[in-house]
Short mmCIF file of C-alpha atoms and ligand atoms in Angstrom, two decimals:
data_model
loop_
_atom_site.label_atom_id
_atom_site.label_comp_id
_atom_site.label_asym_id
_atom_site.label_seq_id
_atom_site.Cartn_x
_atom_site.Cartn_y
_atom_site.Cartn_z
CA MET A 20 229.76 102.74 355.23
CA PRO A 21 228.10 102.21 358.65
CA THR A 22 230.03 99.86 360.90
CA PRO A 23 228.46 97.51 363.44
CA SER A 24 228.96 98.51 367.06
CA TYR A 25 230.31 96.22 369.76
CA ASP A 26 230.83 96.55 373.47
CA PHE A 27 234.34 95.48 374.46
CA ARG A 28 234.48 97.55 377.67
CA ASN A 29 236.55 95.98 380.47
CA ARG A 30 238.14 93.58 377.97
CA THR A 31 241.79 93.51 376.94
CA ALA A 32 243.35 92.48 373.66
CA VAL A 33 246.71 91.92 372.01
CA VAL A 34 246.90 92.75 368.29
CA THR A 35 249.99 92.03 366.16
CA GLY A 36 250.85 93.74 362.90
CA ALA A 37 249.36 96.92 364.39
CA GLY A 38 251.74 99.14 362.43
CA GLY A 39 250.21 97.88 359.15
CA GLY A 40 246.84 98.23 357.44
CA MET A 41 244.65 95.54 359.00
CA GLY A 42 246.32 95.44 362.42
CA GLU A 43 245.96 99.19 362.79
CA ALA A 44 242.27 99.05 361.80
CA ILE A 45 241.56 96.16 364.21
CA THR A 46 243.39 97.97 367.04
CA LEU A 47 241.42 101.19 366.45
CA ALA A 48 238.10 99.36 366.18
CA LEU A 49 238.70 97.44 369.42
CA ALA A 50 239.78 100.62 371.22
CA LYS A 51 236.72 102.47 369.91
CA ALA A 52 234.54 99.64 371.26
CA GLY A 53 236.09 100.12 374.72
CA ALA A 54 238.87 97.51 374.86
CA ALA A 55 242.34 98.15 376.22
CA VAL A 56 244.68 97.06 373.45
CA THR A 57 248.35 96.12 373.41
CA ALA A 58 249.44 96.73 369.82
CA ILE A 59 252.60 95.02 368.57
CA ASP A 60 254.67 95.68 365.45
CA VAL A 61 258.30 95.92 364.39
CA LYS A 62 257.53 99.36 362.88
CA ALA A 63 257.26 102.59 364.86
CA CYS A 64 253.84 103.43 366.31
CA PRO A 65 251.49 104.97 363.70
CA ASP A 66 250.10 108.43 364.58
CA SER A 67 246.55 107.06 364.59
CA LEU A 68 247.40 104.73 367.47
CA LYS A 69 249.23 107.48 369.37
CA ALA A 70 246.04 109.54 369.04
CA ALA A 71 244.01 106.74 370.65
CA GLY A 72 245.58 107.66 374.01
CA ALA A 73 245.61 105.32 376.98
CA ALA A 74 243.39 102.74 375.26
CA VAL A 75 246.36 101.61 373.16
CA GLN A 76 249.76 100.55 374.51
CA TYR A 77 252.32 100.06 371.76
CA ALA A 78 255.06 97.43 371.99
CA GLN A 79 257.63 97.80 369.21
CA GLY A 80 259.62 94.67 368.46
CA ASP A 81 260.17 91.62 366.29
CA LEU A 82 257.60 88.83 366.66
CA ARG A 83 260.30 86.29 365.82
CA ASP A 84 261.87 87.06 369.20
CA ALA A 85 260.23 84.68 371.70
CA GLY A 86 261.52 86.67 374.69
CA PHE A 87 260.03 89.92 373.38
CA VAL A 88 256.69 88.27 372.59
CA GLU A 89 256.44 86.67 376.04
CA LYS A 90 257.29 89.97 377.77
CA ALA A 91 254.90 92.12 375.71
CA ILE A 92 251.94 89.75 376.20
CA ARG A 93 252.70 89.24 379.90
CA ALA A 94 252.81 93.05 380.33
CA ALA A 95 249.40 93.32 378.62
CA TYR A 96 247.96 90.91 381.18
CA ASP A 97 249.69 92.55 384.16
CA ARG A 98 248.45 96.03 383.21
CA HIS A 99 244.81 95.01 383.47
CA GLY A 100 244.82 91.71 385.36
CA ARG A 101 243.22 89.94 382.40
CA LEU A 102 243.65 89.03 378.74
CA ASP A 103 240.56 88.32 376.63
CA TYR A 104 241.67 88.38 372.99
CA LEU A 105 244.59 87.70 370.68
CA ALA A 106 244.52 88.94 367.07
CA ASN A 107 247.41 87.48 365.07
CA VAL A 108 247.63 89.81 362.07
CA ALA A 109 251.32 90.38 361.24
CA GLY A 110 252.59 88.76 358.07
CA VAL A 111 254.70 89.30 354.96
CA LEU A 112 254.23 88.68 351.25
CA TRP A 113 257.53 89.13 349.44
CA PHE A 114 256.85 89.72 345.75
CA GLY A 115 259.88 88.75 343.70
CA ARG A 116 261.71 86.82 346.41
CA ASP A 117 258.96 84.33 347.38
CA LYS A 118 258.41 82.17 344.28
CA SER A 119 257.87 78.54 343.34
CA LEU A 120 259.23 76.22 346.02
CA LEU A 121 261.31 74.67 343.24
CA GLU A 122 263.43 77.81 343.01
CA THR A 123 262.93 79.97 346.13
CA GLU A 124 266.05 80.59 348.21
CA LEU A 125 265.61 78.35 351.24
CA SER A 126 266.59 81.24 353.51
CA VAL A 127 263.55 83.13 352.15
CA TRP A 128 261.36 80.06 352.73
CA ASP A 129 262.56 79.82 356.35
CA GLU A 130 262.12 83.55 357.02
CA VAL A 131 258.56 83.63 355.65
CA MET A 132 257.66 80.58 357.76
CA GLU A 133 259.16 82.22 360.82
CA ILE A 134 257.29 85.51 360.37
CA ASN A 135 253.95 84.21 359.07
CA LEU A 136 253.62 81.01 361.09
CA LYS A 137 256.09 80.69 363.96
CA SER A 138 255.34 84.20 365.24
CA MET A 139 251.68 83.12 365.63
CA VAL A 140 252.84 80.00 367.46
CA LEU A 141 254.87 82.19 369.84
CA THR A 142 251.99 84.61 370.53
CA SER A 143 249.49 81.76 370.96
CA ARG A 144 251.83 80.00 373.43
CA ALA A 145 252.33 83.21 375.38
CA ALA A 146 248.64 84.19 375.39
CA THR A 147 246.95 80.84 376.12
CA PRO A 148 247.86 80.52 379.84
CA LEU A 149 246.71 84.13 380.36
CA LEU A 150 243.40 83.58 378.50
CA ARG A 151 242.90 80.50 380.70
CA LYS A 152 243.61 82.51 383.86
CA THR A 153 241.03 85.08 382.67
CA GLY A 154 238.47 82.31 382.36
CA GLY A 155 238.19 82.15 378.56
CA GLY A 156 238.57 84.35 375.50
CA ALA A 157 239.03 84.30 371.75
CA MET A 158 241.72 84.38 369.08
CA VAL A 159 241.67 85.32 365.40
CA HIS A 160 244.51 84.52 363.03
CA VAL A 161 244.81 86.23 359.64
CA SER A 162 245.41 83.82 356.75
CA THR A 163 244.43 84.42 353.09
CA ILE A 164 242.23 82.92 350.36
CA GLN A 165 245.40 82.55 348.33
CA TRP A 166 246.38 79.18 349.85
CA MET A 167 243.10 77.61 348.65
CA ARG A 168 243.97 77.86 344.95
CA GLY A 169 246.87 77.69 342.55
CA ASP A 170 248.61 80.71 341.10
CA PRO A 171 250.45 80.99 337.76
CA GLN A 172 252.94 83.18 339.65
CA PRO A 173 253.35 81.15 342.83
CA GLN A 174 254.50 82.45 346.20
CA ASP A 175 254.78 79.06 347.78
CA ALA A 176 256.24 80.00 351.15
CA TYR A 177 253.35 82.47 351.63
CA GLN A 178 250.75 79.91 350.50
CA ALA A 179 252.11 77.11 352.69
CA SER A 180 252.55 79.35 355.74
CA LYS A 181 248.98 80.65 355.46
CA ALA A 182 247.52 77.13 354.99
CA ALA A 183 249.35 76.24 358.19
CA VAL A 184 247.80 79.26 359.95
CA CYS A 185 244.32 77.81 359.28
CA ALA A 186 245.45 74.34 360.39
CA MET A 187 246.95 75.83 363.57
CA SER A 188 243.75 77.78 364.26
CA ARG A 189 241.54 74.68 363.95
CA SER A 190 243.83 72.62 366.14
CA LEU A 191 243.85 75.34 368.82
CA ALA A 192 240.05 75.55 368.56
CA MET A 193 239.78 71.84 369.42
CA GLN A 194 242.42 71.92 372.14
CA LEU A 195 241.11 75.04 373.90
CA ALA A 196 237.33 74.66 373.54
CA ALA A 197 237.01 73.11 377.01
CA ASP A 198 238.73 76.22 378.44
CA GLY A 199 236.15 78.52 376.82
CA ILE A 200 238.76 79.83 374.37
CA ARG A 201 237.66 80.13 370.74
CA SER A 202 240.04 80.20 367.76
CA ASN A 203 239.07 81.21 364.21
CA SER A 204 240.91 82.34 361.12
CA ILE A 205 240.08 85.08 358.62
CA CYS A 206 240.93 84.51 354.95
CA PRO A 207 240.99 87.94 353.27
CA GLY A 208 240.85 88.49 349.55
CA PRO A 209 242.61 91.48 347.97
CA THR A 210 242.76 94.30 350.51
CA LEU A 211 244.10 97.81 350.06
CA THR A 212 246.91 98.11 352.64
CA PRO A 213 250.63 98.97 352.53
CA LEU A 214 251.27 95.27 351.72
CA GLN A 215 249.67 95.88 348.32
CA ALA A 216 251.71 99.00 347.48
CA ARG A 217 252.03 97.53 343.96
CA TRP A 218 248.43 98.60 343.22
CA ASN A 219 249.67 102.16 342.86
CA THR A 220 247.48 103.59 340.10
CA GLU A 221 243.76 104.09 339.68
CA GLN A 222 243.93 101.92 336.58
CA ILE A 223 245.48 98.95 338.41
CA ARG A 224 243.09 99.32 341.34
CA GLY A 225 240.20 99.46 338.87
CA GLN A 226 241.33 96.21 337.22
CA VAL A 227 241.63 94.42 340.56
CA ALA A 228 238.23 95.72 341.69
CA ASP A 229 236.63 94.68 338.42
CA TYR A 230 237.77 91.06 338.91
CA VAL A 231 236.05 90.87 342.30
CA PRO A 232 232.32 89.91 342.05
CA LEU A 233 231.37 92.69 344.52
CA LYS A 234 233.37 95.09 342.28
CA ARG A 235 235.62 96.64 344.86
CA ILE A 236 238.91 95.96 346.62
CA GLY A 237 238.56 95.06 350.30
CA THR A 238 239.52 97.57 352.95
CA ALA A 239 241.29 97.18 356.27
CA ASP A 240 237.96 98.09 357.90
CA ASP A 241 236.25 95.15 356.15
CA MET A 242 238.77 92.87 357.86
CA ALA A 243 238.38 94.70 361.19
CA ASN A 244 234.61 94.14 360.99
CA ALA A 245 235.19 90.40 360.52
CA ALA A 246 237.76 90.27 363.32
CA LEU A 247 235.56 92.13 365.80
CA PHE A 248 232.61 89.88 365.03
CA LEU A 249 234.67 86.71 365.55
CA LEU A 250 236.15 88.04 368.80
CA SER A 251 232.81 89.31 370.11
CA ASP A 252 230.29 87.46 372.26
CA GLY A 253 228.06 87.50 369.17
CA ALA A 254 230.30 84.71 367.84
CA SER A 255 230.30 82.76 371.10
CA TYR A 256 229.18 79.53 369.34
CA ILE A 257 231.71 79.85 366.50
CA THR A 258 235.09 78.19 366.75
CA GLY A 259 237.43 76.47 364.31
CA ILE A 260 236.15 78.21 361.16
CA ASP A 261 238.02 79.91 358.33
CA LEU A 262 235.98 83.02 357.51
CA VAL A 263 236.44 84.05 353.87
CA VAL A 264 236.16 87.85 353.42
CA ASP A 265 236.86 88.35 349.73
CA GLY A 266 233.94 90.10 347.98
CA GLY A 267 233.07 86.76 346.37
CA LEU A 268 236.42 86.27 344.65
CA LEU A 269 236.65 82.54 345.45
CA LEU A 270 233.38 82.07 343.55
CA ARG A 271 235.32 82.69 340.36
CA VAL A 272 237.63 79.73 340.83
N1 NAD B 27 246.51 93.05 351.92
C1 NAD B 27 246.07 91.95 351.34
O1 NAD B 27 245.65 91.96 350.15
C2 NAD B 27 246.04 90.66 352.13
C3 NAD B 27 245.29 89.58 351.60
C4 NAD B 27 245.24 88.40 352.31
C5 NAD B 27 245.90 88.27 353.52
N2 NAD B 27 246.63 89.33 354.02
C6 NAD B 27 247.28 89.14 355.33
O2 NAD B 27 246.78 90.11 356.22
C7 NAD B 27 247.73 90.36 357.26
C8 NAD B 27 247.88 91.86 357.45
O3 NAD B 27 248.44 92.38 356.27
P1 NAD B 27 248.25 93.89 355.76
O4 NAD B 27 247.64 93.79 354.44
O5 NAD B 27 247.65 94.72 356.81
O6 NAD B 27 249.79 94.22 355.53
P2 NAD B 27 250.77 95.34 356.13
O7 NAD B 27 252.07 95.10 355.45
O8 NAD B 27 250.14 96.67 356.04
O9 NAD B 27 250.86 94.92 357.67
C9 NAD B 27 251.60 93.83 358.13
C10 NAD B 27 252.35 94.29 359.38
O10 NAD B 27 253.08 93.18 359.93
C11 NAD B 27 254.26 93.71 360.49
N3 NAD B 27 255.30 92.70 360.63
C12 NAD B 27 255.86 91.96 359.63
N4 NAD B 27 256.83 91.19 360.14
C13 NAD B 27 256.89 91.44 361.48
C14 NAD B 27 257.69 90.95 362.52
N5 NAD B 27 258.65 90.04 362.31
N6 NAD B 27 257.49 91.43 363.77
C15 NAD B 27 256.53 92.37 364.01
N7 NAD B 27 255.74 92.87 363.04
C16 NAD B 27 255.92 92.40 361.79
C17 NAD B 27 254.71 94.78 359.48
O11 NAD B 27 255.63 95.69 360.05
C18 NAD B 27 253.39 95.41 359.08
O12 NAD B 27 253.11 96.57 359.83
C19 NAD B 27 249.00 89.65 356.83
O13 NAD B 27 249.14 88.47 357.60
C20 NAD B 27 248.77 89.34 355.35
O14 NAD B 27 249.45 88.21 354.94
C21 NAD B 27 246.71 90.51 353.34
#
């Protein structure tokens, strides 16, 4: 599928969750468009990002660690003397352990909130003064369509944390608009990444695809396309939105 082209030369970005499906795709797409990217994940650096050379600096660490986050984002700014973009992508969906709030272990609830929501608070707090110093910029935060509807098999910590991601994004959009900093969220539908390792047969993937009006499962590149558009100057009049990228799945509800 042809992908749109963007010019991100002389811009710098921080992308979290870069060791996973969407974060890796967003990092590679930004680097291909000319940006210098600091890619953060708790996992080791994927080969694809090593192959990107000097365009990608990898910072391995836990986004729950405020000191690590502050240092990694500060280093991104210091390397280039500017920071233009923050893509908050990292997140977890714990099948089996994250259930109805009436029965989930509260330690699981707290951990999901810390990874999915507080980590984005930490990165946003670290990045905002640097985006201001640069003279403006943009953020995208990855949520999900899942929080907008009920589920017979609930994962309430996930749902609540992702609803909060959209609320956080809108509040940042309002607070930072006067500084020329935009903030938007992306709400993906089903997307084939390591997070969805449970879709491990052609038959299962076929069933999921069949349920989607556009008749396919989303790809990490679909989400990268959305992220690059929202970060780009082409979206310079867009802030505070939740962009649904789900092949039409919400239409079914
Ligand atoms: N795949 C889907 O169907 C889908 C649908 C809707 C929303 N999402 C959201 O999209 C985002 C990206 O997910 P993905 O599908 O690429 O999943 P993924 O599991 O491939 O990637 C997520 C990455 O986040 C990293 N991460 C998790 N906790 C971390 C921590 N504490 N510190 C640093 N890194 C950490 C993981 O190591 C992993 O590499 C997530 O926020 C997810 O909730 C995914």
